[in-house]
Short mmCIF file of C-alpha atoms and ligand atoms in Angstrom, two decimals:
data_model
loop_
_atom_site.label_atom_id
_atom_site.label_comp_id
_atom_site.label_asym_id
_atom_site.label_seq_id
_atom_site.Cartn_x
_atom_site.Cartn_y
_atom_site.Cartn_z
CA UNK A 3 -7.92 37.61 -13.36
CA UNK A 4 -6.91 33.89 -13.51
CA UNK A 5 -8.10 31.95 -16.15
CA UNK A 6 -10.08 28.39 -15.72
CA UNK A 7 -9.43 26.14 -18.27
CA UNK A 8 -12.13 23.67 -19.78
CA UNK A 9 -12.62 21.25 -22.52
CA UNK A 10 -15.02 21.76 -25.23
CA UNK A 11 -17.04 19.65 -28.03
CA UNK A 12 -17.38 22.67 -30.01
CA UNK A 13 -19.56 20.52 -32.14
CA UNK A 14 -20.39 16.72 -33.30
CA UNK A 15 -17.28 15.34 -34.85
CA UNK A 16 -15.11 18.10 -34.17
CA UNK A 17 -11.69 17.90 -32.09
CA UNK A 18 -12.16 18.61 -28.41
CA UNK A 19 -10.57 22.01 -27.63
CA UNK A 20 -9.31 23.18 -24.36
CA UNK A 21 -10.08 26.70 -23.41
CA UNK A 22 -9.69 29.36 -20.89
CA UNK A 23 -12.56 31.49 -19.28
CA UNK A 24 -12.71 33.97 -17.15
CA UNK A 25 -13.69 33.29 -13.43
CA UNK A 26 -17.48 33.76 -13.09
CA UNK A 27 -19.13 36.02 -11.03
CA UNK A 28 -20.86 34.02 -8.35
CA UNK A 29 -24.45 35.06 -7.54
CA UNK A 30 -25.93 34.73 -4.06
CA UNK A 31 -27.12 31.21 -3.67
CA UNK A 32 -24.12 29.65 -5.93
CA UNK A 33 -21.07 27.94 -5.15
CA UNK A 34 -18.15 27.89 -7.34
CA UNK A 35 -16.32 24.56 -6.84
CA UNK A 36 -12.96 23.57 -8.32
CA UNK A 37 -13.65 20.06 -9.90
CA UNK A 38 -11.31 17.02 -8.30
CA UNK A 39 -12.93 14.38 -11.12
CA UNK A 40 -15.48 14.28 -13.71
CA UNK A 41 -16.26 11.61 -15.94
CA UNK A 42 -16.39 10.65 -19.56
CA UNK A 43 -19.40 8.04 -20.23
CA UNK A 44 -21.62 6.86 -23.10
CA UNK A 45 -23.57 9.92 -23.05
CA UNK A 46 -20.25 12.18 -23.94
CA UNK A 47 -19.63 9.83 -26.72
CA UNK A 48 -23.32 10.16 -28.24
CA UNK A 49 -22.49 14.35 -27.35
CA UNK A 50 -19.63 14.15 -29.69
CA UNK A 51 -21.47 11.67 -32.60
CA UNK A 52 -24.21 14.54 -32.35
CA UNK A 53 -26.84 11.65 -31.30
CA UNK A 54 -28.56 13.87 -28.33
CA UNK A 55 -31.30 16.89 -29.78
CA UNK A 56 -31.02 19.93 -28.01
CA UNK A 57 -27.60 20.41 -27.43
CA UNK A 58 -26.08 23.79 -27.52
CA UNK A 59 -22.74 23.34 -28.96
CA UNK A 60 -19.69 24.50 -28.20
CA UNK A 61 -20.58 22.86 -24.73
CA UNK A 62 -18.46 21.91 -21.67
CA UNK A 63 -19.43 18.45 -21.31
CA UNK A 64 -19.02 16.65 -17.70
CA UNK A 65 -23.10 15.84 -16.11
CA UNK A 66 -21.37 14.55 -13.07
CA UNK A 67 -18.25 15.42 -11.22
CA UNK A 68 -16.92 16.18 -7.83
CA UNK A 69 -15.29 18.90 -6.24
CA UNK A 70 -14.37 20.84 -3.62
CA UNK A 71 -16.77 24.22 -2.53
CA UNK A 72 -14.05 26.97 -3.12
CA UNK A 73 -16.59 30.09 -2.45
CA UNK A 74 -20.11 30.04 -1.23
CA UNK A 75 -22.36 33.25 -1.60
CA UNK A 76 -24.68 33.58 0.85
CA UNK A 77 -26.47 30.44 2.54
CA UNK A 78 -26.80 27.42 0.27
CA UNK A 79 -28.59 24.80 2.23
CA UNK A 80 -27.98 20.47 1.73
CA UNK A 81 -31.08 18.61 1.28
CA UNK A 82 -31.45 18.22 5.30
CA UNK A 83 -30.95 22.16 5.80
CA UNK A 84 -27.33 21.96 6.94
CA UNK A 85 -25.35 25.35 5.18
CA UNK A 86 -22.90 23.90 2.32
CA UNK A 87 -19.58 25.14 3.87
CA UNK A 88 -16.25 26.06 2.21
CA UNK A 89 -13.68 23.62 1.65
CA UNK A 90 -16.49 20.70 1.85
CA UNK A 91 -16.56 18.07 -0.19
CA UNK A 92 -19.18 18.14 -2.72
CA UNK A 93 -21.63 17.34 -5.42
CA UNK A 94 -24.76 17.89 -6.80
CA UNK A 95 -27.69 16.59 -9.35
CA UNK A 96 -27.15 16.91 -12.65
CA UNK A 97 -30.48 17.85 -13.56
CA UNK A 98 -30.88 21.55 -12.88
CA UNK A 99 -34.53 23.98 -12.90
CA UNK A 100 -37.22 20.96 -12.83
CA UNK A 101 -39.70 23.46 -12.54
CA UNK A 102 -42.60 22.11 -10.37
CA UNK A 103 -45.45 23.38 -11.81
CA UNK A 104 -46.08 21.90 -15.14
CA UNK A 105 -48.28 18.79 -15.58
CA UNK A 106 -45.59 15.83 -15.27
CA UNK A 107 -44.11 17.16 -11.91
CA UNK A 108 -47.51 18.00 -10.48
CA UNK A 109 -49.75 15.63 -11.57
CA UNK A 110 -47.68 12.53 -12.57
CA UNK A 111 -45.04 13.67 -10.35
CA UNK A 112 -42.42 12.57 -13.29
CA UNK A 113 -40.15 14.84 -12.70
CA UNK A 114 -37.45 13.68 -14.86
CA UNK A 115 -40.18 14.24 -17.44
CA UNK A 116 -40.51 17.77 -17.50
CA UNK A 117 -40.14 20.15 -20.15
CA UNK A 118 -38.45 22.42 -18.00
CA UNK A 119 -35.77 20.92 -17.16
CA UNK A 120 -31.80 21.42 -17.63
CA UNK A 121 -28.64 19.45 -17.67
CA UNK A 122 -24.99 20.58 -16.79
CA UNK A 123 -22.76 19.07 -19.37
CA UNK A 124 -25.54 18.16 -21.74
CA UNK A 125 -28.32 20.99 -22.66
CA UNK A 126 -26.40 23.61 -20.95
CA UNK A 127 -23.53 25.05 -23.46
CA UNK A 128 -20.74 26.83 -22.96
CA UNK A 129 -22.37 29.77 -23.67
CA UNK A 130 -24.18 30.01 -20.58
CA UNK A 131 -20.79 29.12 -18.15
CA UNK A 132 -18.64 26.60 -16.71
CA UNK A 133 -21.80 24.32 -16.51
CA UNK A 134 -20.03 21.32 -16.98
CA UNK A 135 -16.99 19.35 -15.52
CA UNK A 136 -14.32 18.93 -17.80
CA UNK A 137 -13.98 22.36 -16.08
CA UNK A 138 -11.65 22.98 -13.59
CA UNK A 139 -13.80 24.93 -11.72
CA UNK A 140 -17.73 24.91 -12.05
CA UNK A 141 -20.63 27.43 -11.42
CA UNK A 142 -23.04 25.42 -9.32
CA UNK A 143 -26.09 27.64 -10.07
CA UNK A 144 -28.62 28.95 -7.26
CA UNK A 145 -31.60 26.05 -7.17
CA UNK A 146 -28.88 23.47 -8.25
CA UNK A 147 -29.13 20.85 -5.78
CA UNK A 148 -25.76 19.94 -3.93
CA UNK A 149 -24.81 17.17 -1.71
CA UNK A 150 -21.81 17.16 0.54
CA UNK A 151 -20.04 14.04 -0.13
CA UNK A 152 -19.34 12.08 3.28
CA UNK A 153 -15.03 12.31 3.45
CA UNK A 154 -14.85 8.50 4.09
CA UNK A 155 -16.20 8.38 0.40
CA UNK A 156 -12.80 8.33 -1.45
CA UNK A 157 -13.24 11.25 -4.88
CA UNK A 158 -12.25 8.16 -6.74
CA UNK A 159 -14.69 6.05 -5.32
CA UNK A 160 -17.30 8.51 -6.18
CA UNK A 161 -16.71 8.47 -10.02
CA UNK A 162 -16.38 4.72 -10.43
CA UNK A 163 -20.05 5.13 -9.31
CA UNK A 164 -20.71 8.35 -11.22
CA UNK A 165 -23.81 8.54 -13.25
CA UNK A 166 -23.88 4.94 -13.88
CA UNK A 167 -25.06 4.70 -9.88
CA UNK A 168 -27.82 7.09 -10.08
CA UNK A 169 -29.19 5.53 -13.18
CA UNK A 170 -28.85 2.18 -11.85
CA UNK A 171 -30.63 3.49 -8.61
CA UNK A 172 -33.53 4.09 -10.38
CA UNK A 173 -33.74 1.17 -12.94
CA UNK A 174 -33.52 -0.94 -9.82
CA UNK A 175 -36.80 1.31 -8.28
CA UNK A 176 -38.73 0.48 -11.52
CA UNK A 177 -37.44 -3.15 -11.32
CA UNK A 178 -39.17 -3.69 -7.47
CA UNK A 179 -37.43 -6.66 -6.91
CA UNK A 180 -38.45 -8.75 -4.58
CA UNK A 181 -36.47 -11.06 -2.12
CA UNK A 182 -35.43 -14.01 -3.96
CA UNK A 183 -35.81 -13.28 -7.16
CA UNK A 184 -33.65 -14.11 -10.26
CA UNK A 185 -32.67 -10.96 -12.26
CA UNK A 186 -30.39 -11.16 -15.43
CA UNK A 187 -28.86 -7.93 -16.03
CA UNK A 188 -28.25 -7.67 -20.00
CA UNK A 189 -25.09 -5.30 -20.29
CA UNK A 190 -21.95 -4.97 -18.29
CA UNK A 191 -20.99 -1.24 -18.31
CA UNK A 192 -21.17 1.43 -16.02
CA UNK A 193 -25.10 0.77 -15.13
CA UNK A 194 -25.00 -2.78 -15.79
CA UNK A 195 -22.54 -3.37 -13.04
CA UNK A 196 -23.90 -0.50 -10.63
CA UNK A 197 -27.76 -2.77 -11.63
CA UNK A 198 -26.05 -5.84 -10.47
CA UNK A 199 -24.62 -4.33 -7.47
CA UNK A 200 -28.42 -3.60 -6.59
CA UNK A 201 -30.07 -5.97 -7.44
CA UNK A 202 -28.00 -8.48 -5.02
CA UNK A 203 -28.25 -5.68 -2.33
CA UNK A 204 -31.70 -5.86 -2.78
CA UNK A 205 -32.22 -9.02 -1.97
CA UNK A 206 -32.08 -11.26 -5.66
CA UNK A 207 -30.71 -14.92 -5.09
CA UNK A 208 -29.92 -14.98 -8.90
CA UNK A 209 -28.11 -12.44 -10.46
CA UNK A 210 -27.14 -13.11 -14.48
CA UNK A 211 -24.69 -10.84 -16.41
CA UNK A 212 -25.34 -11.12 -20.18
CA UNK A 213 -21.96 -9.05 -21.37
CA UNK A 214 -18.57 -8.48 -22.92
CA UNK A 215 -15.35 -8.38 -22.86
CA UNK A 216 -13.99 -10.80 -19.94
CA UNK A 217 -12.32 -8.08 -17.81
CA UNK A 218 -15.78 -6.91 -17.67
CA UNK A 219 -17.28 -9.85 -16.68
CA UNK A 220 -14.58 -10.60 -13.78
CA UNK A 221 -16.01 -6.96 -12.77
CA UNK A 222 -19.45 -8.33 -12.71
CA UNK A 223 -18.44 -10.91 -10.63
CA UNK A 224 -17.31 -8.53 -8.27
CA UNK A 225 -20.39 -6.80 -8.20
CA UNK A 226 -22.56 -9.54 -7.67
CA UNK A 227 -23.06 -11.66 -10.39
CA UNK A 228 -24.39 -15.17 -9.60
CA UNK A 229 -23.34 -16.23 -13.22
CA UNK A 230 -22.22 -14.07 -16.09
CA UNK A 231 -23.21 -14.95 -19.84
CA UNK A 232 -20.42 -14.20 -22.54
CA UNK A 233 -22.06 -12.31 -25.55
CA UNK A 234 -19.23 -13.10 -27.48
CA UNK A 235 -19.28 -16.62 -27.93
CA UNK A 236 -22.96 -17.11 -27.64
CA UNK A 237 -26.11 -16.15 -29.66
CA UNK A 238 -29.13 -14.71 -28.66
CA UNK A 239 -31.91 -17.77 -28.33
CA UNK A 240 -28.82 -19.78 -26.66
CA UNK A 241 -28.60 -16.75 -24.18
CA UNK A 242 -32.37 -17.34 -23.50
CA UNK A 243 -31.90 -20.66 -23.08
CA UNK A 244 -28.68 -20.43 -20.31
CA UNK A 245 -31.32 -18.35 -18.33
CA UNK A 246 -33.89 -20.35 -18.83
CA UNK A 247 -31.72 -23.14 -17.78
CA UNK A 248 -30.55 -20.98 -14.65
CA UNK A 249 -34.00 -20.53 -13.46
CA UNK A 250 -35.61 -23.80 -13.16
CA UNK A 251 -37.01 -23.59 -16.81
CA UNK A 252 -39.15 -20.38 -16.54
CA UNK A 253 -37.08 -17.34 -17.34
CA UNK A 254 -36.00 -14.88 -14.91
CA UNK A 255 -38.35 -12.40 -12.73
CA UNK A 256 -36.84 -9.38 -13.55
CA UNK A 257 -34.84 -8.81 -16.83
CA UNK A 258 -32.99 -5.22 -16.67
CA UNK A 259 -31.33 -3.94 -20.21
CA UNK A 260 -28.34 -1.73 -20.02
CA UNK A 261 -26.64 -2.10 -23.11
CA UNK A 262 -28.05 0.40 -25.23
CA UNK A 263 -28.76 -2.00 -28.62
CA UNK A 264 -31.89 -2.27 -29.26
CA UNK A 265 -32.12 -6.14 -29.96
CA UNK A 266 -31.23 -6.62 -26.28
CA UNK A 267 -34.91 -5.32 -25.59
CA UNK A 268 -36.25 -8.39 -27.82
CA UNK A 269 -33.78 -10.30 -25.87
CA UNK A 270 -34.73 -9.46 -22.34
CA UNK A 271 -38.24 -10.30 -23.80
CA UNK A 272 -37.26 -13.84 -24.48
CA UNK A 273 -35.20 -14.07 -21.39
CA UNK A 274 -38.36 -12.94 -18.84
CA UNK A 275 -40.45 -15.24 -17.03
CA UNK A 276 -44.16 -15.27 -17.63
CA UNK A 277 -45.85 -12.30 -15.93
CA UNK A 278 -42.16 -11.00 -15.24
CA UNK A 279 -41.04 -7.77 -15.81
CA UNK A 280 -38.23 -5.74 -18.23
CA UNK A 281 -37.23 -2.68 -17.34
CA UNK A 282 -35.04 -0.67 -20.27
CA UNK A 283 -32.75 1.56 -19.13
CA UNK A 284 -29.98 0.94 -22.13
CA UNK A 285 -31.69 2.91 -24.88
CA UNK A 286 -30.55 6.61 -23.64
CA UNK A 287 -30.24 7.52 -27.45
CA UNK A 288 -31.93 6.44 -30.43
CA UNK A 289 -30.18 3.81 -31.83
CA UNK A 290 -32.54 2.10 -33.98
CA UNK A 291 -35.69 -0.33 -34.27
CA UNK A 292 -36.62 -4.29 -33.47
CA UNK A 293 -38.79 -6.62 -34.66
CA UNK A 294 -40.86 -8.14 -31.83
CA UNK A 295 -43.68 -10.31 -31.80
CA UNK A 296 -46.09 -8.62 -29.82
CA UNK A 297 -48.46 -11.89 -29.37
CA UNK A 298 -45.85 -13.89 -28.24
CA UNK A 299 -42.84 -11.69 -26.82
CA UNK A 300 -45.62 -9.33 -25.12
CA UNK A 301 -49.26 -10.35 -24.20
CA UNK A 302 -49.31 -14.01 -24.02
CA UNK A 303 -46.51 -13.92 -21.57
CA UNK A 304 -48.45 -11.41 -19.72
CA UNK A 305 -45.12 -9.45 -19.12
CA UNK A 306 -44.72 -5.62 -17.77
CA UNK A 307 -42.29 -3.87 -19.52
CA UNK A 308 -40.55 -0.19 -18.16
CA UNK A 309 -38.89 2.66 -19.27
CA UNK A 310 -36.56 4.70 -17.02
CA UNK A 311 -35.23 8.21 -18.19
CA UNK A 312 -32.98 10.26 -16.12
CA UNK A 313 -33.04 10.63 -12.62
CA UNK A 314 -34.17 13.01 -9.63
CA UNK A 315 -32.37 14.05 -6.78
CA UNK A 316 -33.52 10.87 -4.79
CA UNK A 317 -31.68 8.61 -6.93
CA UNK A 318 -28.50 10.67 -6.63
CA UNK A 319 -29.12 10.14 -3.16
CA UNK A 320 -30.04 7.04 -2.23
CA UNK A 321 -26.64 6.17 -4.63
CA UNK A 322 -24.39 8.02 -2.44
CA UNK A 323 -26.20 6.46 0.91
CA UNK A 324 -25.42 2.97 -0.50
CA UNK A 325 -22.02 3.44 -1.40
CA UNK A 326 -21.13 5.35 1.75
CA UNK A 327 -22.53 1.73 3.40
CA UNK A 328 -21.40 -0.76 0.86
CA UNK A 329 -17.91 0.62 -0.83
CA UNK A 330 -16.14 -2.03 0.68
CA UNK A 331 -18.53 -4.85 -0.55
CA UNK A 332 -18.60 -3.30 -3.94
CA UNK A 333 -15.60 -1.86 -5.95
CA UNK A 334 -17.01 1.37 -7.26
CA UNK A 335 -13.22 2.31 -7.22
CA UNK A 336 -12.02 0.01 -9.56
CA UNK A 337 -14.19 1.13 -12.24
CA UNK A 338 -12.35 4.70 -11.88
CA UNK A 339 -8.58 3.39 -12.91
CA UNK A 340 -8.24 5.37 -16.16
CA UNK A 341 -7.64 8.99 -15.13
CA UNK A 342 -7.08 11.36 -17.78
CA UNK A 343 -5.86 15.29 -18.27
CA UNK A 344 -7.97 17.89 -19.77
CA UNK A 345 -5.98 17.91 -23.10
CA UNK A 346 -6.80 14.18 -23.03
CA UNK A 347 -9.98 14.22 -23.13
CA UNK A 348 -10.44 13.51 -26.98
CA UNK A 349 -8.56 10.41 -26.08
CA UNK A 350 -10.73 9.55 -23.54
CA UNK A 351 -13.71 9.56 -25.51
CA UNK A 352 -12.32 7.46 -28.05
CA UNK A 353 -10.85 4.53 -25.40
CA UNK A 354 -14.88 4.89 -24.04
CA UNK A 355 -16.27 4.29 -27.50
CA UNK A 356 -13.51 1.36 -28.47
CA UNK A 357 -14.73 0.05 -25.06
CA UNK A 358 -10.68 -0.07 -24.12
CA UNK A 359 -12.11 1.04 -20.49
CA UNK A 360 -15.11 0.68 -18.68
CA UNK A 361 -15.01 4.28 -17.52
CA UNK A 362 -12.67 7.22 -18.15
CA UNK A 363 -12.18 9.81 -15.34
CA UNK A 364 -11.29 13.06 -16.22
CA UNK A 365 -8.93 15.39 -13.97
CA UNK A 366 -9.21 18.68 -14.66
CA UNK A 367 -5.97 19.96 -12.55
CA UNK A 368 -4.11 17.21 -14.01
CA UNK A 369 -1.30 18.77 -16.33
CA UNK A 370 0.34 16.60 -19.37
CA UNK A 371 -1.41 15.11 -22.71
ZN1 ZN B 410 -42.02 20.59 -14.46
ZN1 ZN B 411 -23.01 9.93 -17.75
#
């Protein structure tokens, strides 16, 4: 029996270790896929600093990847009833047994808020199979939802969107931004720069980067930014000032974060027009407290403010609709230039957290360390 080889956090802190399983035995209603890409992003780093409860370590990290459908049991259906075929090109949504029954996906039809639910590559562990992609080949459980991925959609392509898309897909839902509107995005990663990407395709006249370091910020101009604010060589109530400044004295409409420090949620505060809204989307993991002054940051300027956790299979989506449409407008791809091996994947999650890259894409049937 050939052996599939995957790397493991087999707990926080610990060495990543690559090791061989046995093929799986593929149920009716799964597909076994050999992974082309996955990715390493924030979220693997906060799996390996042990900042994310409920994680089942040893685990095969990897939420999102993309492969090709080696062998299909029985019929496994796309979203629009079309049989997933083999040799297609393929992905699916992270976010596996939302259970549609409980209270949140009934009632508040929150589905990314219920109990229920499961991850691959995050509250899946190795334990219960080659659930994530730093794999190179996954189990893509019955119920798992899969999308083919349209061939003029380049593999590459797909990761430099990755999860940062889908996440930015739905910050930019909870943002409802309207035609015209000025919208600073605070944060120029992954989501940032997908959050940009929307917000001009939405229809924004004024899109603001607030970010770091200046490759970065070239990328944000790339992706849409009207103006891009260095956070290097500015402070915070100069910041709120530029935007002010940028928006005819008022503050912007919409004020996104995606940087995951908490201050930048005071920030965006400052930053926000009256009766404007700030939608966080940075704070994935707990990384701390603010001050605020909840007279004047909150209810005198009459301000909404949003949370956004996870996503559903819409935003997953919608994501792959839009870059199908707008690759060539927006360069996904060249967010996906640092490719590494399987035995390289320590490495990889090290460059993310020294922010040497933007994104690191991880190739599972690439040999060499
Ligand atoms: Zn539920
Ligand atoms: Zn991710």
């Amino acid at each position: 029996m050939p052996q599939i080889r995957a790397a493991v956090i087999t707990a926080p802190h610990a060495p990543v270790e690559v090791r061989e399983f046995p093929e799986p035995e593929i149920m009716p209603g799964a597909v076994l896929m050999k992974t082309l890409y996955s990715e390493v992003c924030g979220t693997d780093v906060h799996l390996f600093q042990g900042k994310l409860s409920g994680v089942p370590y040893p685990i095969i990290p990897g939420h999102v990847a993309i492969g090709i459908a080696e062998k299909v049991r029985g019929i496994v259906n796309d979203v629009n009833g079309k049989p997933i075929t083999e040799g297609q090109q393929i992905t699916y949504l992270d976010v596996h047994k939302t259970c549609g029954r409980c209270w949140y996906c009934l009632v508040a039809k929150a589905s990314t808020r219920c109990p229920e639910r499961r991850v691959y590559g995050i509250t899946y562990g190795a334990a219960d199979g080659l659930l994530g992609g730093w794999s190179e080949k996954m189990l893509l459980l019955p119920g798992l939802h899969i999308l083919p991925v349209a061939t003029s959609i380049s593999p590459e392509t797909f990761m430099g969107g990755g999860c940062g898309l889908q996440t930015a897909v739905h910050a930019i839902e909870r943002a409802e931004i309207q035609l015209g509107d000025s919208v600073v995005v605070l944060g120029s990663g992954p989501v940032g720069l997908s959050c940009a990407a929307l917000a001009s395709l939405s229809g924004a006249c004024k899109v603001i980067v607030s970010g770091a370091p200046d490759d970065r910020l070239a990328l944000a101009k790339k992706f849409g930014a009207d103006e891009v604010i260095d956070i290097r060589t500015t402070h915070e109530a100069e910041r709120a000032e530029t935007v002010r400044r940028m928006t005819d004295g008022r503050g912007a409409d919409v004020v996104i974060e995606a940087c995951g420090q908490p201050r930048a949620v005071r920030e965006a505060l400052q930053m926000v027009r009256d009766q404007g809204r700030v939608v966080v989307v940075g704070q994935y993991t707990d990384s701390g407290e603010v001050e605020l002054n909840p007279h004047g940051d909150i209810n005198r300027k009459h301000v909404e403010i949003r949370g956004v956790w996870g996503s559903d299979f819409s935003h997953i989506y919608k994501g792959l609709r839009v870059m199908e449409r707008f690759q060539d407008r927006v360069p996904w791809r060249e967010l996906a230039s640092r490719v590494y091996s399987l035995q390289q994947a320590g490495q990889a999650l090290n460059d993310i957290e020294e922010m040497r890259c933007a994104k690191a894409i991880l190739q599972p049937g690439r040999r060499g360390a």
